[in-house]
CSV table of C-alpha atoms in Angstrom, one decimal:
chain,number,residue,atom,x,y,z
A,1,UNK,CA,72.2,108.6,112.4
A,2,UNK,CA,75.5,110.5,111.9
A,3,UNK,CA,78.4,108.0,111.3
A,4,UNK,CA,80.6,107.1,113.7
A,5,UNK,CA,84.0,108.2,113.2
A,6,UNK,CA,87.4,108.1,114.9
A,7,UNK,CA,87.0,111.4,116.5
A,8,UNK,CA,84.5,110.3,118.3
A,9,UNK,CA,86.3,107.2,119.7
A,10,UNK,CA,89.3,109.6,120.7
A,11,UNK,CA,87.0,112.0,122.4
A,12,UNK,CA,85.0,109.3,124.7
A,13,UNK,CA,88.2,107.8,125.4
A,14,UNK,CA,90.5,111.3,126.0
A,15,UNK,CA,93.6,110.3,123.6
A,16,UNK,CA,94.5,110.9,120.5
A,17,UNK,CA,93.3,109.6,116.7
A,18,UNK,CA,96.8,108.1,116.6
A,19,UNK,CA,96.6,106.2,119.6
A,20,UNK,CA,93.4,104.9,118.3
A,21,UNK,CA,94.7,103.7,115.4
A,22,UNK,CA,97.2,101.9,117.6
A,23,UNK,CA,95.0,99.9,119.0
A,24,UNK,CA,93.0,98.9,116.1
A,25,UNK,CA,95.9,97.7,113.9
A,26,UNK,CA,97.9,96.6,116.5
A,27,UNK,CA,100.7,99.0,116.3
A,28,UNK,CA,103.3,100.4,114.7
A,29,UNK,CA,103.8,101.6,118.2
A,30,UNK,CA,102.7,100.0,121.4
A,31,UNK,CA,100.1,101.3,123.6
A,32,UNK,CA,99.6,101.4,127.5
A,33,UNK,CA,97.4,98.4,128.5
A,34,UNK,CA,94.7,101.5,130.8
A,35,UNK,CA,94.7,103.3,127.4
A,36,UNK,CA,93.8,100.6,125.5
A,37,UNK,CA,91.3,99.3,127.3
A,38,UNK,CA,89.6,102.8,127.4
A,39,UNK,CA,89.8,103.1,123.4
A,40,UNK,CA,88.3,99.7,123.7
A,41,UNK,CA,85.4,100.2,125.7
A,42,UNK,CA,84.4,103.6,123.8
A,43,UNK,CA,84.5,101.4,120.3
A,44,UNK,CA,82.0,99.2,121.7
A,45,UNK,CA,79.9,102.0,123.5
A,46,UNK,CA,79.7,104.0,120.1
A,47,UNK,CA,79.6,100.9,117.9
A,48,UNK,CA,82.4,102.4,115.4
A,49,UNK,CA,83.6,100.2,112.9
A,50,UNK,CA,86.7,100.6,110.8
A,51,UNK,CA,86.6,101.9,107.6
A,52,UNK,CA,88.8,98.9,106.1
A,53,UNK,CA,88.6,100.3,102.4
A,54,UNK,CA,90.4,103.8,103.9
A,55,UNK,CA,92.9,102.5,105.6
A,56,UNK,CA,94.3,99.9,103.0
A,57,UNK,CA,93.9,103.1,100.5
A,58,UNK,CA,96.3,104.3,103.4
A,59,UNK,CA,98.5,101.5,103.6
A,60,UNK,CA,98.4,100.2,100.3
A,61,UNK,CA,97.5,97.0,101.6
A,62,UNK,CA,94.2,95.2,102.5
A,63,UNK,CA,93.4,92.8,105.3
A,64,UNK,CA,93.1,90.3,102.5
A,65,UNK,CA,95.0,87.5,101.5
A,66,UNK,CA,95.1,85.9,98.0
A,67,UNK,CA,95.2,82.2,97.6
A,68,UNK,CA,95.5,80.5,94.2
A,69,UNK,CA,94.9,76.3,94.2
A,70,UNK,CA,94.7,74.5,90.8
A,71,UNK,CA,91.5,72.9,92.0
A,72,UNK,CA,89.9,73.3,95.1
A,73,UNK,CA,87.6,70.1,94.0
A,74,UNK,CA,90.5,67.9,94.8
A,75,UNK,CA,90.5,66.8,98.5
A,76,UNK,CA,94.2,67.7,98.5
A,77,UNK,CA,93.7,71.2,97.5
A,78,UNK,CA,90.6,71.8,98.9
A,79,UNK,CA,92.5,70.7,102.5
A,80,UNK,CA,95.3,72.8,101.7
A,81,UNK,CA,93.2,76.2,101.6
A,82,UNK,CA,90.8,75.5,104.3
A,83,UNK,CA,94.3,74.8,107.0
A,84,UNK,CA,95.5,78.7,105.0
A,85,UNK,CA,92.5,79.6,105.7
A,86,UNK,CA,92.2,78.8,109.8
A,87,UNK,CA,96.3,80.1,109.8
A,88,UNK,CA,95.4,83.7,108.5
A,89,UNK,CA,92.8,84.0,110.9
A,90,UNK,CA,95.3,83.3,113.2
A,91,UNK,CA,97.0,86.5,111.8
A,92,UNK,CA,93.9,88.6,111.6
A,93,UNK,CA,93.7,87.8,107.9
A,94,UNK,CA,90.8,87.0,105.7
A,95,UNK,CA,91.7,84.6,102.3
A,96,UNK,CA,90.6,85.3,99.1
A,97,UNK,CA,90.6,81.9,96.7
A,98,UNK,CA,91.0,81.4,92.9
A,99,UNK,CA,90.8,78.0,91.1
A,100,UNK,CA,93.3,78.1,87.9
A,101,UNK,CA,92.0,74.6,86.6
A,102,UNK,CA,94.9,74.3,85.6
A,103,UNK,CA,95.3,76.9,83.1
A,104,UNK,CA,98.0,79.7,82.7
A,105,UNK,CA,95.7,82.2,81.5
A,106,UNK,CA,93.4,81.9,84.3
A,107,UNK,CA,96.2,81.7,86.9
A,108,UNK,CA,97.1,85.2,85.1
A,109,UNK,CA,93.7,86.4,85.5
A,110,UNK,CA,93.7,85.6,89.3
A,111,UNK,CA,96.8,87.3,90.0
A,112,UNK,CA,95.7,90.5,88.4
A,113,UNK,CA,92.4,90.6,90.2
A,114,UNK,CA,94.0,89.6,93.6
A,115,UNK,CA,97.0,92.1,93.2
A,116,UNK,CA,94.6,94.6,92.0
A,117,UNK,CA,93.0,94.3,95.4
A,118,UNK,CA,95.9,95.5,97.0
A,119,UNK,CA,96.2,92.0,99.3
A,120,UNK,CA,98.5,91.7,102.0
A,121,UNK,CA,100.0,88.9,100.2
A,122,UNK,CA,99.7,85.8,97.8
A,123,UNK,CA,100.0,82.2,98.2
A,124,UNK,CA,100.1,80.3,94.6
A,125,UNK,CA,99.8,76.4,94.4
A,126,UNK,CA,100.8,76.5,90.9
A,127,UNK,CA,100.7,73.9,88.2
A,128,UNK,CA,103.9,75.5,86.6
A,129,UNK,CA,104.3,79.2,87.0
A,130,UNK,CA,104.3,80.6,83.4
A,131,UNK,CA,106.6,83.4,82.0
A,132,UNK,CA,103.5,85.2,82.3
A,133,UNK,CA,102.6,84.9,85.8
A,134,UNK,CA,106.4,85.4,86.8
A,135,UNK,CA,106.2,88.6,84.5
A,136,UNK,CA,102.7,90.0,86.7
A,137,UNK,CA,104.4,89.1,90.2
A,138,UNK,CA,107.7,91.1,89.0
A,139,UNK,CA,105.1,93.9,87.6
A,140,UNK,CA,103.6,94.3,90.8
A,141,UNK,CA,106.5,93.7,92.7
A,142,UNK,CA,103.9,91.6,95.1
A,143,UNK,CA,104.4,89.3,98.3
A,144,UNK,CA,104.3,85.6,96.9
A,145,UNK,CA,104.9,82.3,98.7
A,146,UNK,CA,104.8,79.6,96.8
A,147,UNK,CA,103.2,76.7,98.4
A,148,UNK,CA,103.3,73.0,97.9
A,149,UNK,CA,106.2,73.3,94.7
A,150,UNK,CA,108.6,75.7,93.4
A,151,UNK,CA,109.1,76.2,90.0
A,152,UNK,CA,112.4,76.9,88.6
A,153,UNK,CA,110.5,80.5,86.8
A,154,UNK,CA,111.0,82.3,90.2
A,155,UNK,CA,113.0,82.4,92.7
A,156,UNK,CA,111.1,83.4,95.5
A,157,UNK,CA,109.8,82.2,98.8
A,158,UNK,CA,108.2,78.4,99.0
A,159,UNK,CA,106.9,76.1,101.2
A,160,UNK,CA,107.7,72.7,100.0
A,161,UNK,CA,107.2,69.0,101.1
A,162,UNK,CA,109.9,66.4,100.3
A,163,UNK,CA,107.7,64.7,98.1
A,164,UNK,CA,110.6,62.8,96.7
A,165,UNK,CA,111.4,61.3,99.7
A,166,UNK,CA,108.1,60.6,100.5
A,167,UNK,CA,107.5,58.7,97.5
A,168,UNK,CA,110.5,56.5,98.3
A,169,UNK,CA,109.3,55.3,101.6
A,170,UNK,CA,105.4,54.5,99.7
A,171,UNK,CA,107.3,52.6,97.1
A,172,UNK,CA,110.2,50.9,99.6
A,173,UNK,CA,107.2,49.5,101.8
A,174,UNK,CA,105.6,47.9,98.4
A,175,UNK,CA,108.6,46.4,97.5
A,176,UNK,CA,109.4,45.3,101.2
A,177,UNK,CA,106.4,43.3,101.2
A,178,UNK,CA,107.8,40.6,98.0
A,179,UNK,CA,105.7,42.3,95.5
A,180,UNK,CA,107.7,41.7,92.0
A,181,UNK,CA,107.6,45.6,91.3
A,182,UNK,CA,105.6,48.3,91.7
A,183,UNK,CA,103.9,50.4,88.9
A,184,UNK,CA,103.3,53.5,89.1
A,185,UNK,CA,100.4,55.7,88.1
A,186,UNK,CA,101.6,59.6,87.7
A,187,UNK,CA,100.7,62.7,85.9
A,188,UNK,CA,99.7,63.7,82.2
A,189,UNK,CA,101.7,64.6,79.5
A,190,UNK,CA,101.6,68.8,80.3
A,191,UNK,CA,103.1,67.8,84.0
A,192,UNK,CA,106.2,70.3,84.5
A,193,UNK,CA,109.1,68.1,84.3
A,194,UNK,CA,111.0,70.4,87.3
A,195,UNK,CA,109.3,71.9,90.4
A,196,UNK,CA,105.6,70.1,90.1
A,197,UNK,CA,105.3,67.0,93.0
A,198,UNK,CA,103.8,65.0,90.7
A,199,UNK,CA,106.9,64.9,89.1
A,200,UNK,CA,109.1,64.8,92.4
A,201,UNK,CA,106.6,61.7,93.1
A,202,UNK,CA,107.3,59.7,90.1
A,203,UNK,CA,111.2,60.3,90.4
A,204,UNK,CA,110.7,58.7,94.2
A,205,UNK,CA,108.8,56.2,92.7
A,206,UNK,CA,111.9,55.8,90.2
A,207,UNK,CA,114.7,55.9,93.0
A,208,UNK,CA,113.3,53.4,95.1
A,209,UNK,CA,112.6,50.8,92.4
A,210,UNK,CA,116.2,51.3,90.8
A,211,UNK,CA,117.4,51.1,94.7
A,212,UNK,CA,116.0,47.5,94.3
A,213,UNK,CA,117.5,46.6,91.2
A,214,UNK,CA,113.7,46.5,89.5
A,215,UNK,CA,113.2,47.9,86.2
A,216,UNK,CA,110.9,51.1,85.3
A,217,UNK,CA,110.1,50.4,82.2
A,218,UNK,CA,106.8,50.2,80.6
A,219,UNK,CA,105.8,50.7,84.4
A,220,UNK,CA,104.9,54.2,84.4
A,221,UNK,CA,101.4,55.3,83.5
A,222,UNK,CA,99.7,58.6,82.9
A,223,UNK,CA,96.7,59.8,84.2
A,224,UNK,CA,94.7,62.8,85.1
A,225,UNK,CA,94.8,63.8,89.1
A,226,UNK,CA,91.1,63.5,90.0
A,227,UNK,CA,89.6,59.8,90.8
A,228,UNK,CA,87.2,59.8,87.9
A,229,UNK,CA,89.7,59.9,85.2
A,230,UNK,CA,91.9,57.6,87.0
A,231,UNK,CA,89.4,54.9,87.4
A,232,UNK,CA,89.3,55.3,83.6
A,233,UNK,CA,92.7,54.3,83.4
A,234,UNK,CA,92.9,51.9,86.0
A,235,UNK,CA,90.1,50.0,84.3
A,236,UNK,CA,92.6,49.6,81.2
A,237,UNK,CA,95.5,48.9,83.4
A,238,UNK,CA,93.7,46.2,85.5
A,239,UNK,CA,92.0,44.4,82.7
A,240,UNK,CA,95.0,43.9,80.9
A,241,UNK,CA,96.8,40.8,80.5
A,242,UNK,CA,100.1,42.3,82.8
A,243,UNK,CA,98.0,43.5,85.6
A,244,UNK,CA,100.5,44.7,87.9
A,245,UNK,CA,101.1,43.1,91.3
A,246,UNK,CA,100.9,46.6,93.1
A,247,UNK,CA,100.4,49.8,92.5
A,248,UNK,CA,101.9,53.8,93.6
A,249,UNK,CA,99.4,56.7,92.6
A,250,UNK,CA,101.1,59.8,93.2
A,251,UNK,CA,97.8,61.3,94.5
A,252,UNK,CA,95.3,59.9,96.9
A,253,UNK,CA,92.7,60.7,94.5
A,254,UNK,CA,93.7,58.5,91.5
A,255,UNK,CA,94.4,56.1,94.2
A,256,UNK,CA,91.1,56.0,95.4
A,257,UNK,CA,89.9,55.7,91.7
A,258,UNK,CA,92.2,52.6,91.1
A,259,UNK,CA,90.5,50.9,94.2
A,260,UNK,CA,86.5,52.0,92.4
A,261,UNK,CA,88.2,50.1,89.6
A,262,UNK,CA,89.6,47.1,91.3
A,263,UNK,CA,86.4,46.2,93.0
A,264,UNK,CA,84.6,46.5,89.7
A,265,UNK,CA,86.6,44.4,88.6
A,266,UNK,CA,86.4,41.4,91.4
A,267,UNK,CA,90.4,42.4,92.2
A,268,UNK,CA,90.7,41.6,95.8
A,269,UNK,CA,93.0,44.5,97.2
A,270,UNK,CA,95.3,43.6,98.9
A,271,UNK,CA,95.2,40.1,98.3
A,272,UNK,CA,95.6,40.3,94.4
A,273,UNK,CA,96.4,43.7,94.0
A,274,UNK,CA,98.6,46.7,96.6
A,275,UNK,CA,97.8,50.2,96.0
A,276,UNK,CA,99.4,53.4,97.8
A,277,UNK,CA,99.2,57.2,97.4
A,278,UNK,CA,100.2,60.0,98.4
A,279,UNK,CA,98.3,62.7,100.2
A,280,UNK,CA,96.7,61.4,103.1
A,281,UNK,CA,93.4,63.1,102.1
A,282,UNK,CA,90.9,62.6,105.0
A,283,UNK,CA,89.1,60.1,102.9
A,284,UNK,CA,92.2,57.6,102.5
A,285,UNK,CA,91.1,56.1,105.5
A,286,UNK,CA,87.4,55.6,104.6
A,287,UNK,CA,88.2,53.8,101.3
A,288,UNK,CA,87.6,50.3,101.6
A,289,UNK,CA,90.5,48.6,102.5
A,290,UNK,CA,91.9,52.0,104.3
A,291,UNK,CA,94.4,53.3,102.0
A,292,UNK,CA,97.9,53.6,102.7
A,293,UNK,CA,99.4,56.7,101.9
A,294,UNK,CA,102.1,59.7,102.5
A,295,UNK,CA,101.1,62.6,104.7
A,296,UNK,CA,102.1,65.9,105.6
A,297,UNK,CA,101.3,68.8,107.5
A,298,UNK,CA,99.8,71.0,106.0
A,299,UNK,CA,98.7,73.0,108.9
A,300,UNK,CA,102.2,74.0,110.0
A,301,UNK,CA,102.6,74.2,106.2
A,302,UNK,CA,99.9,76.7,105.7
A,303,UNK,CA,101.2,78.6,109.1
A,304,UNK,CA,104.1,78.8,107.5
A,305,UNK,CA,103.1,80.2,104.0
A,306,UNK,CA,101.1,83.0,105.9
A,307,UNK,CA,103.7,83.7,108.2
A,308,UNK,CA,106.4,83.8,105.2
A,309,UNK,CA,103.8,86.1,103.3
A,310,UNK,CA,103.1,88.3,106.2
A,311,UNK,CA,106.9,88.9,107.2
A,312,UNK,CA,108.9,91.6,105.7
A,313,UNK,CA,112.3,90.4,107.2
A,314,UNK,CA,111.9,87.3,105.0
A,315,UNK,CA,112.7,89.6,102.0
A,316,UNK,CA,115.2,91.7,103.5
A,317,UNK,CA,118.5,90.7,101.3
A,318,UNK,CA,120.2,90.6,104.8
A,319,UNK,CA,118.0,88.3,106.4
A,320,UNK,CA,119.0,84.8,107.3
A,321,UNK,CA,115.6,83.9,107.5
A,322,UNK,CA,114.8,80.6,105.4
A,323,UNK,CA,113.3,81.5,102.0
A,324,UNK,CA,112.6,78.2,101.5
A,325,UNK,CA,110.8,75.8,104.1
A,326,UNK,CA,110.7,72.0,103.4
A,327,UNK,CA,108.6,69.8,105.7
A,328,UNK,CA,109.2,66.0,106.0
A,329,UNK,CA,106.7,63.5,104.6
A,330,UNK,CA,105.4,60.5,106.5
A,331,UNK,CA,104.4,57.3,105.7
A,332,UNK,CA,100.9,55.9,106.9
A,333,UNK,CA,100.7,52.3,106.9
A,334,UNK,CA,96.9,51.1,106.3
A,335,UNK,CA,95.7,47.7,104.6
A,336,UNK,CA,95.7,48.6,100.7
A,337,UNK,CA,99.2,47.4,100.8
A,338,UNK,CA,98.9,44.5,102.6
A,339,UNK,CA,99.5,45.0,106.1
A,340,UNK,CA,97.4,43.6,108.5
């Protein structure tokens, strides 16, 4: 059977190949609502389907869009790209994903392969843009938001949460409840100091606790961001002869791995023990006592990051568009921390 071309759609429907391509990508220029709905019908009578590898050899661009997480294991991230995920379909846009782990190199190697693709655009939750990945996105002179941080390396368009502030409001509502102070549990040693929230999470921690007049040190722990590794620690922590009274995780997942280790220990939370993160994965309020956490939304956030990657006034030198969105964080009160 001969392939169906766009011909033969402009012939069943009497119009032009132009006006067909109209109406399959939507413009540039609009198309009278009889018109269309003839083009329409003689696609589905003929069954032609676009050829999507010519026309993004014709527009330089695919219908693709790339999306780099540093690990989509993580509840948080793996959240994260299903809500980019539901907002680019939204757009008529299919996502692409890439898990760094972490690493520079690999986060390198993604950016190539997506950019080679000729995406629409590219969403990065980095773990510290490197020289090297600021070097490919300048190369390729590509469409980046970044999502969830912005490093200092680039200035460029972000999507960011106050995770500062919500750190504060986790830490404040420890403190409110007479603990002595709160300890905090935050990233490893290779954390970026500026830009990562891991970072911005421990600083809130920080604020609040000097807002108090409680002292920091020797209160600040490190630990990997996953819940295995963090149970680790928090068996260390716990066991120790200056257990503290309560406890901020800057991620929901050590958090959760704080509360494995408290119960194998026989630490009653929240009666001998308060623990908070930050998050508000889906699981915080399964853990057992329901966890209480910071949360965003990261459905307008990801609506927002494909919208910003998708919109060409956003980079006009002109435009008063924000380059940079930040969303509010909010505090969810559960019984970890001692609430009833």
């Amino acid at each position: 059977m001969a392939k169906v071309t766009r011909d033969d759609v402009a012939r069943l429907a009497g119009t032009s190949t132009a006006v067909v391509s109209y109406v399959i990508n939507n413009g540039p220029r609009p198309v009278a609502p009889a018109t269309r709905e003839r083009v329409l019908a003689a696609i589905k009578e003929l069954g032609y389907r676009p050829d999507r590898v010519a026309q993004a050899m014709a527009s330089r661009r695919t219908d693709l869009i790339g999306l780099i997480v540093p690990d989509a294991r993580q509840p948080f991230f793996g959240e994260m790209a299903h809500a980019v995920e539901q907002a680019a379909s939204e757009r008529g846009k299919m996502v692409l994903v890439g898990n760094s782990d972490y690493l520079d190199e690999r986060e390198v190697h993604y950016l190539r392969a997506f950019l080679g693709m000729r995406v629409s655009g590219l969403i990065l939750i980095s773990q510290g843009l490197s020289e090297n990945a600021a070097a490919e996105i300048e190369a390729w002179d590509a469409r980046v938001v970044l999502l969830h941080e912005r490093p200092e390396a680039i200035d460029d368009v972000a999507v960011v949460l106050d995770d500062i502030g919500g750190a504060q409001l986790a830490v404040r509502h420890l403190l409110e409840h007479g603990y002595a102070y709160v300890a905090c549990i935050g990233g490893i040693e290779i954390t970026p100091t500026v830009g990562d929230p891991v970072t911005d999470h421990v600083e809130g921690w920080r604020r609040a606790m000097l807002e108090a007049g409680r002292s920091t040190e020797g209160r600040l722990f490190q630990a990997p961001y996953n819940r295995y590794d963090a149970y680790k620690v928090a068996l260390g922590l716990l066991s120790g002869p200056d257990r503290p009274p309560a406890i901020f995780c800057s991620t929901d997942d050590q958090a959760i791995g704080v509360l494995r280790a408290a119960r194998e220990l026989r630490i009653d939370v929240p009666g001998e023990l308060a623990v908070a993160g930050f998050d508000d994965v889906k699981e915080a309020a399964l853990t057992d006592p329901p966890m209480t956490t910071v949360a965003s939304d990261r459905p307008a956030m990801a609506r927002a990051a494909v919208d910003m990657v998708l919109d060409d006034a956003v980079r006009s030198a002109s435009s008063r568009r924000e380059r940079v969105r930040q969303f509010p964080s909010a505090l969810v009160v559960r019984r970890s921390c001692g609430c009833a």
